[in-house]
Coordinates of C-alpha atoms in Angstrom, one line a residue:
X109 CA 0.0 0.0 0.0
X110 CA 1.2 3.2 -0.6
X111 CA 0.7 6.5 0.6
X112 CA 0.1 8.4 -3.3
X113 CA 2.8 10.8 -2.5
X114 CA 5.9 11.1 -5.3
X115 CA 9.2 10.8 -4.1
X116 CA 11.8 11.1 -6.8
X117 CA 15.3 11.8 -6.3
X118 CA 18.4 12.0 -8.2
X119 CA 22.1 11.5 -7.4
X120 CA 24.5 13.3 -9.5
X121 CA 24.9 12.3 -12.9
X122 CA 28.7 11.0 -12.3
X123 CA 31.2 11.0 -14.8
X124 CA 33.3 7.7 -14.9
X125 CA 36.4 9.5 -16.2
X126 CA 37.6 7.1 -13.8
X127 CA 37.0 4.6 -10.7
X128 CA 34.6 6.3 -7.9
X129 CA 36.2 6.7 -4.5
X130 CA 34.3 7.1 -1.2
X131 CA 33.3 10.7 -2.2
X132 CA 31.0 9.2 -4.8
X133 CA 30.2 6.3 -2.3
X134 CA 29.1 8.8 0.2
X135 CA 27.0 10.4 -2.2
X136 CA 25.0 7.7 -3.2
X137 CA 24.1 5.5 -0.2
X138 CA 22.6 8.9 0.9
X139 CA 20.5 9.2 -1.9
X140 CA 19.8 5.7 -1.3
X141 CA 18.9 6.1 2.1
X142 CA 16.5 8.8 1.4
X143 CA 14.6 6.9 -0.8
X144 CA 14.8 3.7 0.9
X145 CA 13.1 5.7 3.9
X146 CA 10.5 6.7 1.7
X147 CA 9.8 3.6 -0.4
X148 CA 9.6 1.9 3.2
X149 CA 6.9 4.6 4.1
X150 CA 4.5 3.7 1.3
X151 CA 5.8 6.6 -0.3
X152 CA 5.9 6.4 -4.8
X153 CA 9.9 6.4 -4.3
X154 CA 12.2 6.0 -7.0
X155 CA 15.8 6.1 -7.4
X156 CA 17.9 7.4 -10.4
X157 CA 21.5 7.2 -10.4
X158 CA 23.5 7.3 -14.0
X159 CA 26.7 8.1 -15.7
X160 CA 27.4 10.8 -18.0
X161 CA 29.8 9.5 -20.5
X162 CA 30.0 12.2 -23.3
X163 CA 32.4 15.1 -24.0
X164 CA 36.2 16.7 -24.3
X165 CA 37.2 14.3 -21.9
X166 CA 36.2 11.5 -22.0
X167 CA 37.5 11.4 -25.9
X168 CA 41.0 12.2 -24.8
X169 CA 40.9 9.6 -22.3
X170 CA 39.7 7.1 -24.7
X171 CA 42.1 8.3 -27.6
X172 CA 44.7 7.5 -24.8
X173 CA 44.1 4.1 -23.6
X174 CA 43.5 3.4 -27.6
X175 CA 40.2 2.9 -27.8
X176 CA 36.8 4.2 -29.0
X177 CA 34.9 6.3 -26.5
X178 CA 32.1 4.4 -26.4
X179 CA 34.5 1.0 -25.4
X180 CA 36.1 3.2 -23.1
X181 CA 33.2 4.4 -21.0
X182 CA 31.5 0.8 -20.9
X183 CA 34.7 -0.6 -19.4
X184 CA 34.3 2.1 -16.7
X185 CA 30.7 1.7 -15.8
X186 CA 30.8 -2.0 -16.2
X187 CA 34.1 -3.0 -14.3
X188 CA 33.7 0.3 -11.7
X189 CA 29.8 2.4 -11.5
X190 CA 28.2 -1.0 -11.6
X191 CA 29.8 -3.1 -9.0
X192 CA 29.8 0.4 -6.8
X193 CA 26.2 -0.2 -6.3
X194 CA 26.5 -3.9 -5.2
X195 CA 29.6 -2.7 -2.8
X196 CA 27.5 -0.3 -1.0
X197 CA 24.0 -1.8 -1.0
X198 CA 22.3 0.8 -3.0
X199 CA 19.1 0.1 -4.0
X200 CA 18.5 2.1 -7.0
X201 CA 15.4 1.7 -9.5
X202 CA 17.4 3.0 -12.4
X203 CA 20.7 3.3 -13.4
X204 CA 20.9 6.1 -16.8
X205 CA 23.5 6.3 -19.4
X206 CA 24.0 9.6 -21.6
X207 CA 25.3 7.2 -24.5
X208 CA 22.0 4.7 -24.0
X209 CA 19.6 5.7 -27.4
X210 CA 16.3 6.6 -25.4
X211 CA 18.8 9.5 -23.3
X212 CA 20.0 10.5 -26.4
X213 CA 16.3 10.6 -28.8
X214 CA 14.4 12.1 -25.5
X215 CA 17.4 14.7 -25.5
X216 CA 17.2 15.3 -28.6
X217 CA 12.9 16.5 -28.7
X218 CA 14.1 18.7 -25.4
X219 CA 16.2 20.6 -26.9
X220 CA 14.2 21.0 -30.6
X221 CA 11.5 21.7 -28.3
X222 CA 13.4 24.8 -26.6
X223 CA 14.7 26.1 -30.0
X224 CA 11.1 26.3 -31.4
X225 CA 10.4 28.1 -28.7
X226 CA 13.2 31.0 -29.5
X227 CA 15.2 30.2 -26.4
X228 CA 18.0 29.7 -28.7
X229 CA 20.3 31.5 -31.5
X230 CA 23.9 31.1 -32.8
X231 CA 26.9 33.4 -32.2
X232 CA 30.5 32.8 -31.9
X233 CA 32.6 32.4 -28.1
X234 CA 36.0 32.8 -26.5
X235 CA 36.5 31.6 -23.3
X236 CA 39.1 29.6 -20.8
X237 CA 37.6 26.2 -20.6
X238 CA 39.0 23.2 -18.1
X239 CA 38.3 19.7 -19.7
X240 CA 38.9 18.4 -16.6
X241 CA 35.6 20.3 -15.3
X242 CA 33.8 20.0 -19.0
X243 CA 33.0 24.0 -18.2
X244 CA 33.7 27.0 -20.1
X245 CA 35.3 28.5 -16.2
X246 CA 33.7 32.2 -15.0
X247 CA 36.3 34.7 -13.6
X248 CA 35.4 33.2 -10.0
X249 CA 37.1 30.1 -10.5
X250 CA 40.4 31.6 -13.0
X251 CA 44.1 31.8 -10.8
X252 CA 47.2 32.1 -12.3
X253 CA 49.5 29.3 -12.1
X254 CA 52.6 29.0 -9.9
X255 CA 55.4 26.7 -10.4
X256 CA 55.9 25.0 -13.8
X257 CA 51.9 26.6 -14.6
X258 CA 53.4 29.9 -13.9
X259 CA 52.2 32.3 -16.4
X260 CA 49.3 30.4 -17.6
X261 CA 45.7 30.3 -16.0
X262 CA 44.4 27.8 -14.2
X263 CA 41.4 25.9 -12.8
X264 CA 41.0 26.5 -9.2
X265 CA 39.4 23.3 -8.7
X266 CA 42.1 21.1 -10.7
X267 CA 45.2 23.7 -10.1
X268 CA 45.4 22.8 -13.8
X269 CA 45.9 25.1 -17.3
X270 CA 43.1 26.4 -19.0
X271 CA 43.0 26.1 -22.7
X272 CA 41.6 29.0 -24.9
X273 CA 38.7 28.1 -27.0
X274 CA 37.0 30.2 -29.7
X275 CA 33.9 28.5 -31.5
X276 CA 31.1 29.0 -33.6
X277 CA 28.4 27.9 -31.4
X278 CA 24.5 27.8 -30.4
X279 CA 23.7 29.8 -27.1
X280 CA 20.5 29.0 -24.7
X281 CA 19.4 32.7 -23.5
X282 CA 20.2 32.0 -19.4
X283 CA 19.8 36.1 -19.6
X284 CA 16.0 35.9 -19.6
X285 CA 15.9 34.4 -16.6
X286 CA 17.3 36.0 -14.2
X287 CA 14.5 37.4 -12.7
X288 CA 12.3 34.0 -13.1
X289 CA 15.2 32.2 -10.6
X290 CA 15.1 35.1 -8.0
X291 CA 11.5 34.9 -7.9
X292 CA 11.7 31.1 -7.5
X293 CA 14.9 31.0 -4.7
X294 CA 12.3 33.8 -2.8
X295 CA 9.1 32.2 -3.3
X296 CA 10.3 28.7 -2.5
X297 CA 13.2 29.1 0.2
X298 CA 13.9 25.6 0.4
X299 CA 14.5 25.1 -3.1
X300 CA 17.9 25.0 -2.5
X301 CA 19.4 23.5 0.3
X302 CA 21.1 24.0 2.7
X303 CA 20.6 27.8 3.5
X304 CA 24.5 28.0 2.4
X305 CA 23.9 26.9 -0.5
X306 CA 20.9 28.5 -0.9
X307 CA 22.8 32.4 -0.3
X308 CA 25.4 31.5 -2.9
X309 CA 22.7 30.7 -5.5
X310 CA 21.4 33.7 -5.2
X311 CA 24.6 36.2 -4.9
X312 CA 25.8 34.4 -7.9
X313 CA 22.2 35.2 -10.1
X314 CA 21.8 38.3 -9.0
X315 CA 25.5 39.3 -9.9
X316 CA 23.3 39.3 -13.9
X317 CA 23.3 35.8 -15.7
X318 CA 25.0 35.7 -19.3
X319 CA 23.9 33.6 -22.3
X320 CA 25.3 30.6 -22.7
X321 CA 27.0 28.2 -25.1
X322 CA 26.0 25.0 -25.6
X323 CA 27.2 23.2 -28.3
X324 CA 30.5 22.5 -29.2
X325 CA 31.5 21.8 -32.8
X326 CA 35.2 21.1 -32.8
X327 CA 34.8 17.1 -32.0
X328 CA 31.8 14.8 -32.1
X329 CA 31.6 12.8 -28.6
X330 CA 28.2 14.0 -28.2
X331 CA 24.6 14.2 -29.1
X332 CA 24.6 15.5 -32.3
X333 CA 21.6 19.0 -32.1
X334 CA 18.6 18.2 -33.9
X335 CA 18.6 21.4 -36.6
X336 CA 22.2 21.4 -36.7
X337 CA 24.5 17.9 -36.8
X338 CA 27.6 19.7 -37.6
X339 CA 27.2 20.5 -33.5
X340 CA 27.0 18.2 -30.4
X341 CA 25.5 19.6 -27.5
X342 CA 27.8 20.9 -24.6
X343 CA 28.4 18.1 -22.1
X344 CA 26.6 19.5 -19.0
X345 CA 23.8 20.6 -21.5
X346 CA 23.6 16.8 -22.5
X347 CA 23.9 15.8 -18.9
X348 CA 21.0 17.3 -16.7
X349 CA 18.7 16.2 -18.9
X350 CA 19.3 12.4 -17.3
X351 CA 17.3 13.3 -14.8
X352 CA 14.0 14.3 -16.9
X353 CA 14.5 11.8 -19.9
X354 CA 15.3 8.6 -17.0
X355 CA 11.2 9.2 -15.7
X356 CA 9.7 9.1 -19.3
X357 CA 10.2 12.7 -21.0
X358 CA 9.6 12.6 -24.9
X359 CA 8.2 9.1 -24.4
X360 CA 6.5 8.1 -21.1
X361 CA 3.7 11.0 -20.3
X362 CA 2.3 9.0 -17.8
X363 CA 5.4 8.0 -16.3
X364 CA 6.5 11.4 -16.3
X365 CA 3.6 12.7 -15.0
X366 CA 3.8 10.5 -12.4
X367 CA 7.5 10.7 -11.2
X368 CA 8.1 14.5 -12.1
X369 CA 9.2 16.5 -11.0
X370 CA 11.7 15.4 -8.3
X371 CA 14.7 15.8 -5.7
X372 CA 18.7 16.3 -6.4
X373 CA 21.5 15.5 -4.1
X374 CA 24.9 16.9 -5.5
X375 CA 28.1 18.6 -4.8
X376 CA 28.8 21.8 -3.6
X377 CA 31.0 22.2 -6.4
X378 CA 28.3 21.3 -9.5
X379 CA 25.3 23.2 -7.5
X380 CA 25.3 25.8 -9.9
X381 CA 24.2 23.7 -13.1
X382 CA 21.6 22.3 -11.1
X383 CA 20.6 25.1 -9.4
X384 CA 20.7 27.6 -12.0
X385 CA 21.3 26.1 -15.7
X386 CA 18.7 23.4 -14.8
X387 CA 15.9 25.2 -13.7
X388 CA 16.1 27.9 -16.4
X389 CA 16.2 25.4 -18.8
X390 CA 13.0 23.6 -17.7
X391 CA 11.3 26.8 -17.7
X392 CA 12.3 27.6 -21.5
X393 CA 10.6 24.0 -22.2
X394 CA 7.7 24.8 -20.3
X395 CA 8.1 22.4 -17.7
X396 CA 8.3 22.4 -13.5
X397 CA 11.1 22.9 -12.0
X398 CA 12.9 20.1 -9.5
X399 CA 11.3 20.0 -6.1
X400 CA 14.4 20.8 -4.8
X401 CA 18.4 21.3 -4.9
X402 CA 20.1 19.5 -2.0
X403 CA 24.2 20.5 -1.8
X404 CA 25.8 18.5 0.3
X405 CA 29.4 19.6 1.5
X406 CA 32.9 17.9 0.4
X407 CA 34.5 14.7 1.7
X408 CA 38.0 15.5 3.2
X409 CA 40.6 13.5 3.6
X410 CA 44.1 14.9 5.3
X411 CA 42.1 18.6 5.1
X412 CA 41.9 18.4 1.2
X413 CA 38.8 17.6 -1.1
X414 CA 38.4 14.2 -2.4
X415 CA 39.6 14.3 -6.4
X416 CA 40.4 12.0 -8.9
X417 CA 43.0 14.4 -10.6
X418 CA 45.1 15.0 -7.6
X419 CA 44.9 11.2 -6.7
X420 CA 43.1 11.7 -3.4
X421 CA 41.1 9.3 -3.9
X422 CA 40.0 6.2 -1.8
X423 CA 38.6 3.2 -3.4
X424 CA 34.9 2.4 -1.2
X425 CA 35.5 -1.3 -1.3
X426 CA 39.3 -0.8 0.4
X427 CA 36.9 0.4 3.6
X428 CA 33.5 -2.3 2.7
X429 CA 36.5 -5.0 2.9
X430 CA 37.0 -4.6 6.6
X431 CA 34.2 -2.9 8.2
X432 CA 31.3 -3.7 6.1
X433 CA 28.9 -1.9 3.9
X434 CA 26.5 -1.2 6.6
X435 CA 29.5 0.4 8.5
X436 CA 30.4 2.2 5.9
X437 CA 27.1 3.7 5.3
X438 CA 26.7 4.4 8.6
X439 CA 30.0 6.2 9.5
X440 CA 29.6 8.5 6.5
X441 CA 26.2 9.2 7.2
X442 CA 26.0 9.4 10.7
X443 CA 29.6 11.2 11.4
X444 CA 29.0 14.3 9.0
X445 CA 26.7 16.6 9.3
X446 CA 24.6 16.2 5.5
X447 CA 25.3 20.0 3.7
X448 CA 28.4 20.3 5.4
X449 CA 31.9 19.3 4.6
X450 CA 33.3 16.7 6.4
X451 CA 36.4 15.0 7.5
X452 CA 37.5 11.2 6.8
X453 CA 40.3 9.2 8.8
X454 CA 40.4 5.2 8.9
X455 CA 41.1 6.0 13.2
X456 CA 37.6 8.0 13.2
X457 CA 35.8 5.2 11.1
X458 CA 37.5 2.6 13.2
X459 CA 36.2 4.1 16.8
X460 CA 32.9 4.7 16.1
X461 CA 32.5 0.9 14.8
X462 CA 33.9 -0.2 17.6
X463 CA 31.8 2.4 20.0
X464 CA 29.0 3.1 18.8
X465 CA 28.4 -0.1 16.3
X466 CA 29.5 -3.1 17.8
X467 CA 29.6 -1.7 21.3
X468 CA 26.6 -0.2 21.0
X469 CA 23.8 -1.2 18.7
X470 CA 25.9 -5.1 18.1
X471 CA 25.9 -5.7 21.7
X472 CA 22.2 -4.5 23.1
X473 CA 21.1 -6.9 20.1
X474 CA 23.1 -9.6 21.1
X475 CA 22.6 -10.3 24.9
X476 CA 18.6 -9.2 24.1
X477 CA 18.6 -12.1 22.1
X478 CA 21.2 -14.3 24.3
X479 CA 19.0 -13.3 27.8
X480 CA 15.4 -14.4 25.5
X481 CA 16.9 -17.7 25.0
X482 CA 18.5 -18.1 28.1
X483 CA 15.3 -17.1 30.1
X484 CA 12.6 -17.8 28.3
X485 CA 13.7 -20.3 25.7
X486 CA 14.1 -18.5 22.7
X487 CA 10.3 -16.9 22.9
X488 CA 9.9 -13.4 23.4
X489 CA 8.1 -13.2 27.0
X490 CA 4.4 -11.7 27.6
X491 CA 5.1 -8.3 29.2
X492 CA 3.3 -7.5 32.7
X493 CA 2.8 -4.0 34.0
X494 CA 4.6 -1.4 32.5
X495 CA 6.4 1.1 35.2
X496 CA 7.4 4.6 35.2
X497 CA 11.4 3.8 33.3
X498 CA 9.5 1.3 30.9
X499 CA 7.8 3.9 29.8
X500 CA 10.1 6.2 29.7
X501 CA 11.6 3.6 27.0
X502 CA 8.6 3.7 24.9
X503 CA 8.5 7.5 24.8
X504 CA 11.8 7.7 23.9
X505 CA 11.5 5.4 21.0
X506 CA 8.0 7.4 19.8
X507 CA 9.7 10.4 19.8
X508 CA 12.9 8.9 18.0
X509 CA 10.7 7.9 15.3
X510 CA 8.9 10.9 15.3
X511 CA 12.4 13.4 15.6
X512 CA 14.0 11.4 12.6
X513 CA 11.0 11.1 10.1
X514 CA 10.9 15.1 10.5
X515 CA 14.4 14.9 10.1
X516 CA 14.7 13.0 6.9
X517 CA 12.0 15.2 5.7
X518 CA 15.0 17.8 5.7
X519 CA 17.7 15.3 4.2
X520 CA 19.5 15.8 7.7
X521 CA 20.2 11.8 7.3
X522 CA 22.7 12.7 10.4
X523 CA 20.3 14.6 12.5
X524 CA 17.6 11.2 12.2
X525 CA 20.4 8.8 13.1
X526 CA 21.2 10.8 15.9
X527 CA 17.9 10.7 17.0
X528 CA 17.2 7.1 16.8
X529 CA 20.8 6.2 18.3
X530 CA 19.1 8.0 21.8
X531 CA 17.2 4.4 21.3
X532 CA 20.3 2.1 21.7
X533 CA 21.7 4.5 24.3
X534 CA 18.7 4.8 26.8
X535 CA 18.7 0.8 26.3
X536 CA 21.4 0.1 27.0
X537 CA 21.2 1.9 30.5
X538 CA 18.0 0.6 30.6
X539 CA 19.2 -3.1 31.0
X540 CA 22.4 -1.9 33.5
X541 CA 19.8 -0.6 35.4
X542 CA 17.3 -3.0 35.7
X543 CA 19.9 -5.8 35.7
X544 CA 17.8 -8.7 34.1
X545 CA 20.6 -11.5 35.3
X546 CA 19.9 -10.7 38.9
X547 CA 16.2 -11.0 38.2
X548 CA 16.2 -14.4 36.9
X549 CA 17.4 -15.6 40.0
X550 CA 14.5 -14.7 41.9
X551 CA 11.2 -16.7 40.5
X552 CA 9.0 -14.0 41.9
X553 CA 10.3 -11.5 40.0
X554 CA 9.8 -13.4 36.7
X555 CA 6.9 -11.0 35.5
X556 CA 9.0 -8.3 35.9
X557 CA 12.2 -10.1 34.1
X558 CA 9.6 -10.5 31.4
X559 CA 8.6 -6.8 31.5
X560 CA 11.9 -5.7 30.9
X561 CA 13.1 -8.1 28.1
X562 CA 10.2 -7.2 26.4
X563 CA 11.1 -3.7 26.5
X564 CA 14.3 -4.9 24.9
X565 CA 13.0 -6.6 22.1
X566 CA 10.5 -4.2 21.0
X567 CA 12.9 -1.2 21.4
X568 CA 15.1 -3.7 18.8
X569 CA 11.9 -4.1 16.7
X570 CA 11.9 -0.2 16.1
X571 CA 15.3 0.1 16.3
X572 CA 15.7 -2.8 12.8
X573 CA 12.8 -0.6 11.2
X574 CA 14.3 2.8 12.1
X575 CA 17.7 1.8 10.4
X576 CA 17.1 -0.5 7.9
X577 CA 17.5 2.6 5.5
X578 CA 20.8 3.0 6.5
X579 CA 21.7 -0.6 7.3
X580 CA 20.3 -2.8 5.1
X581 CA 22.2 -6.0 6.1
X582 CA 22.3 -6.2 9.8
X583 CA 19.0 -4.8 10.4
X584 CA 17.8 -7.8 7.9
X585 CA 19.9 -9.9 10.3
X586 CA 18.7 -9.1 13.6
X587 CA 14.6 -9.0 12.4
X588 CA 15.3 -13.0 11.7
X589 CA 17.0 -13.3 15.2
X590 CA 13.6 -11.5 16.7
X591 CA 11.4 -13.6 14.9
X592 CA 9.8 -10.8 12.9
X593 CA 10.0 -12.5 9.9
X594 CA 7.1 -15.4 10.9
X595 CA 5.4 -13.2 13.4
X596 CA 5.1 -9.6 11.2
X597 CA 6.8 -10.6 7.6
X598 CA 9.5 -9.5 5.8
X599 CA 11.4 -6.5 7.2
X600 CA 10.7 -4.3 4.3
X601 CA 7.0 -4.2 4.4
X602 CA 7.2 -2.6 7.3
X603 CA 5.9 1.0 7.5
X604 CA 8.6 2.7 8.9
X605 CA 6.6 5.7 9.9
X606 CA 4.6 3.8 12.2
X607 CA 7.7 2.2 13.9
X608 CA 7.4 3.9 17.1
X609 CA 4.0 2.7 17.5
X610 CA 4.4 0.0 21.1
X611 CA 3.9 -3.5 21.2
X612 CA 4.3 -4.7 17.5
X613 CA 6.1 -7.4 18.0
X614 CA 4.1 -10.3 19.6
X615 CA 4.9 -12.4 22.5
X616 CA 6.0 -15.8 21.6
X617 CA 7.6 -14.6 18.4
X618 CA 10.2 -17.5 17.8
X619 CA 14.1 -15.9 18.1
X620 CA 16.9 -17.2 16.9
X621 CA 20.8 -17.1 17.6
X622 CA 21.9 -14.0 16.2
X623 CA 25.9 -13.4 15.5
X624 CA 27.7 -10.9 16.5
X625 CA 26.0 -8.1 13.8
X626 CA 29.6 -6.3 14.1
X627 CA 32.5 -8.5 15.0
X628 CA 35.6 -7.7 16.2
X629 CA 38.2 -6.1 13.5
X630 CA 41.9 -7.1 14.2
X631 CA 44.1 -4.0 13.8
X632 CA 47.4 -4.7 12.0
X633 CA 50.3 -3.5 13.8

């Protein structure tokens, strides 16, 4: 059953110049947290995630490693974007390629549809352009080179030379909507998000937009334009379109009726296309604009951004190999705050596993389950009267639910795993407290032993359903050791808004021996 309400969302559209490293990891299992949280919630949810493989770039890359662009970018997706997904347990609906014919056709109508419309006309341009960026580069982000780039300008993002294009080329008029954008950042404040991100959308628009280019006729990696097939269409032109054409545009009405229009998670550093270029251009077609813009901050690692040109980066499955993929969502989405940037260390990942995951949430699961089967034979006990601190424990997990729905409702993935963690911490003072090992050695106070490991279990019932979006496989894992799956069916029907709701899971559910859902990591010396 679902709820009726749409919930589409986006990652970036990556470009698989080369491998991904945690930076595109940490993008992704937060997209695919948010809409597994919303799929679980009867929500319409669907997941896009994609590669764009055209442009400057990518050619040169191919031309080097002496191959054809197309064989070049399906090695890349299909030896590196594709098993990416399966590292990190992402669930995605659809996975988009800018090469695939029905992105390329569906691009194609788009952009006819836009020149009828007189949004575009040809001229001639000059500008700095970084192919490592695919961007003609504004004034903002030109530095003059030091050391053996001395003299020359540079790309403040790759620290690499510019080269010096002049083209005859088409141009979209951005110009005419200037005002348009500034009406739609102050009408609909949380368009763009965070509020950061949200300030520097708007300095940079009302600074005055200029036209701008976007074809490029001096190679042919590209979608060829519709009126004029001596031009391809500028990479990043080609590019945000994924995210219309994947839901049906120029081909599925109904599909695109029903999905758009939807959510996108990106970069700091590529907010501006989809902020500005994106919206503008939907509005030349005649279409809505995205429901919203989320910017989330960059991945650091030793104080610099995570990059594949500076060889920063870190391979995701070098940190799934030893802590897990449910660790490694966790850490990433738990330990930075989501719109800010954030610092990685293997020592930071490695002591909140060991605190928070299998000191924490691990053990709480495992001596629940140990003390059930112990006690009362592997049944979860029939709870008698509930006392002030028991329900004190069921408030706390209503208002955990409650605090990380509203939180997730804000993409603050960190701000809802903060909340439900209060959960594992209240009980786990819970059972210190009420010491269930000295009360089943006193038969009169079996009730109450039963009270309290009923609390247990049922706080672990919310607790699998709360983070299952995050942690898919250890949450799966410890509904089998409650014996949810005979008693209330497969962990992913369950509605995860209703998860604070008390006394779901039934007495005399069956559990079963449940290993350790975080074991021990040796440390090398």
């Amino acid at each position: 059953m679902t709820s009726g309400r749409s919930f589409y969302i986006t990652t970036p559209i990556y470009y698989p110049s080369d491998v991904p490293h945690i930076g595109h990891g940490y993008t992704t299992v937060a997209v695919d947290t948010l809409a597994r949280w919303h799929r679980q919630a009867g929500d319409d949810a669907w997941m896009l995630t994609g590669t764009d493989e055209h442009g400057q770039k990518m050619m040169r890359a191919a031309a080097a490693n002496g191959v054809t662009p197309q064989e070049w970018v399906d090695k890349l997706v299909t030896e590196a974007w594709f098993p990416l997904l399966k590292t990190l347990d992402v669930a995605n609906d659809d996975f988009i390629r800018t090469t695939q014919e029905r992105h390329e056709t569906r691009t194609q109508k788009f952009w006819q549809s836009i020149y009828d419309r007189g949004y575009v006309y040809a001229g001639e341009y000059e500008a700095l352009y970084c192919v490592g960026c695919e961007e003609f580069k504004p004034e903002s982000e030109i530095v003059d080179g030091t050391g053996p780039f001395e003299g020359l300008k540079v790309c403040v993002i790759h620290s690499k030379p510019l080269e010096l294009l002049h083209e005859k080329n088409y141009f979209f008029k951005l110009s005419e909507f200037q005002d348009r954008l500034l009406a739609l950042y102050r009408d609909q404040p949380e368009f763009v998000q965070p509020e950061s991100a949200r300030n520097e959308v708007v300095a940079f628009v009302q600074q005055g937009l200029k036209d701008l280019s976007i074809s490029r006729s001096a190679f042919d990696w590209g979608i060829p334009i519709p009126w004029d097939t001596s031009h391809v269409l500028y990479v990043w032109i080609d590019a945000l379109l994924n995210y219309a054409t994947g839901v049906g545009y120029g081909a599925d009405e109904d599909t695109f009726a029903r999905r758009w229009p939807g959510y996108h998670v990106v970069g700091k550093d590529i907010l501006r296309f989809h902020a500005v270029i994106w919206p503008a251009m939907l509005m030349a077609a005649g279409l809505d604009v995205p429901k919203g813009v989320f910017a989330h901050g960059w991945l650091l690692v030793g104080g610099e951004k995570m990059s594949k040109s500076k060889a920063t980066g870190i391979a995701p499955e070098t940190l799934v190999e030893t802590f897990g993929s449910d660790a490694f969502r966790f850490y990433f989405l738990s330990a930075i705050a989501f719109g800010q940037d954030g610092s990685f260390s293997w020592e930071d990942l490695s002591a909140r596993y060991q605190a928070e995951l299998a000191n924490g949430f691990g053990n709480l699961a495992s001596r629940t389950i140990a003390m059930i089967g112990k006690y009362f034979d592997g049944a979860v006990p029939e709870p008698g009267a509930y006392t002030d601190v028991d329900l004190a424990i069921q408030k706390t997990v209503q208002d955990a639910a409650a605090r990380a729905d509203e939180a997730i409702e804000r993409f603050r993935i960190d701000e809802a795993i903060r909340s439900i963690w209060t959960i594992v911490d209240e009980l786990n003072g819970y059972i210190t407290d009420n010491e269930p090992w000295a009360l089943a050695k006193d038969e009169a106070q079996r009730e109450r032993l039963a009270t309290v490991l009923y609390t247990c279990a049922e706080g672990l019932r919310a607790l699998a359903v709360l983070l299952s979006p995050v942690m898919p496989q250890s949450t799966a894992k410890l509904w089998t050791a409650l014996g949810a799956d005979d008693a209330l069916g497969a962990l992913a029907g369950q509605p995860i808004r209703e998860a604070g709701a008390w006394g779901i899971l039934p007495a005399g559910a069956v559990t079963q021996t449940l290993a350790p859902l975080f074991p021990r990591i040796e440390q090398a010396d």
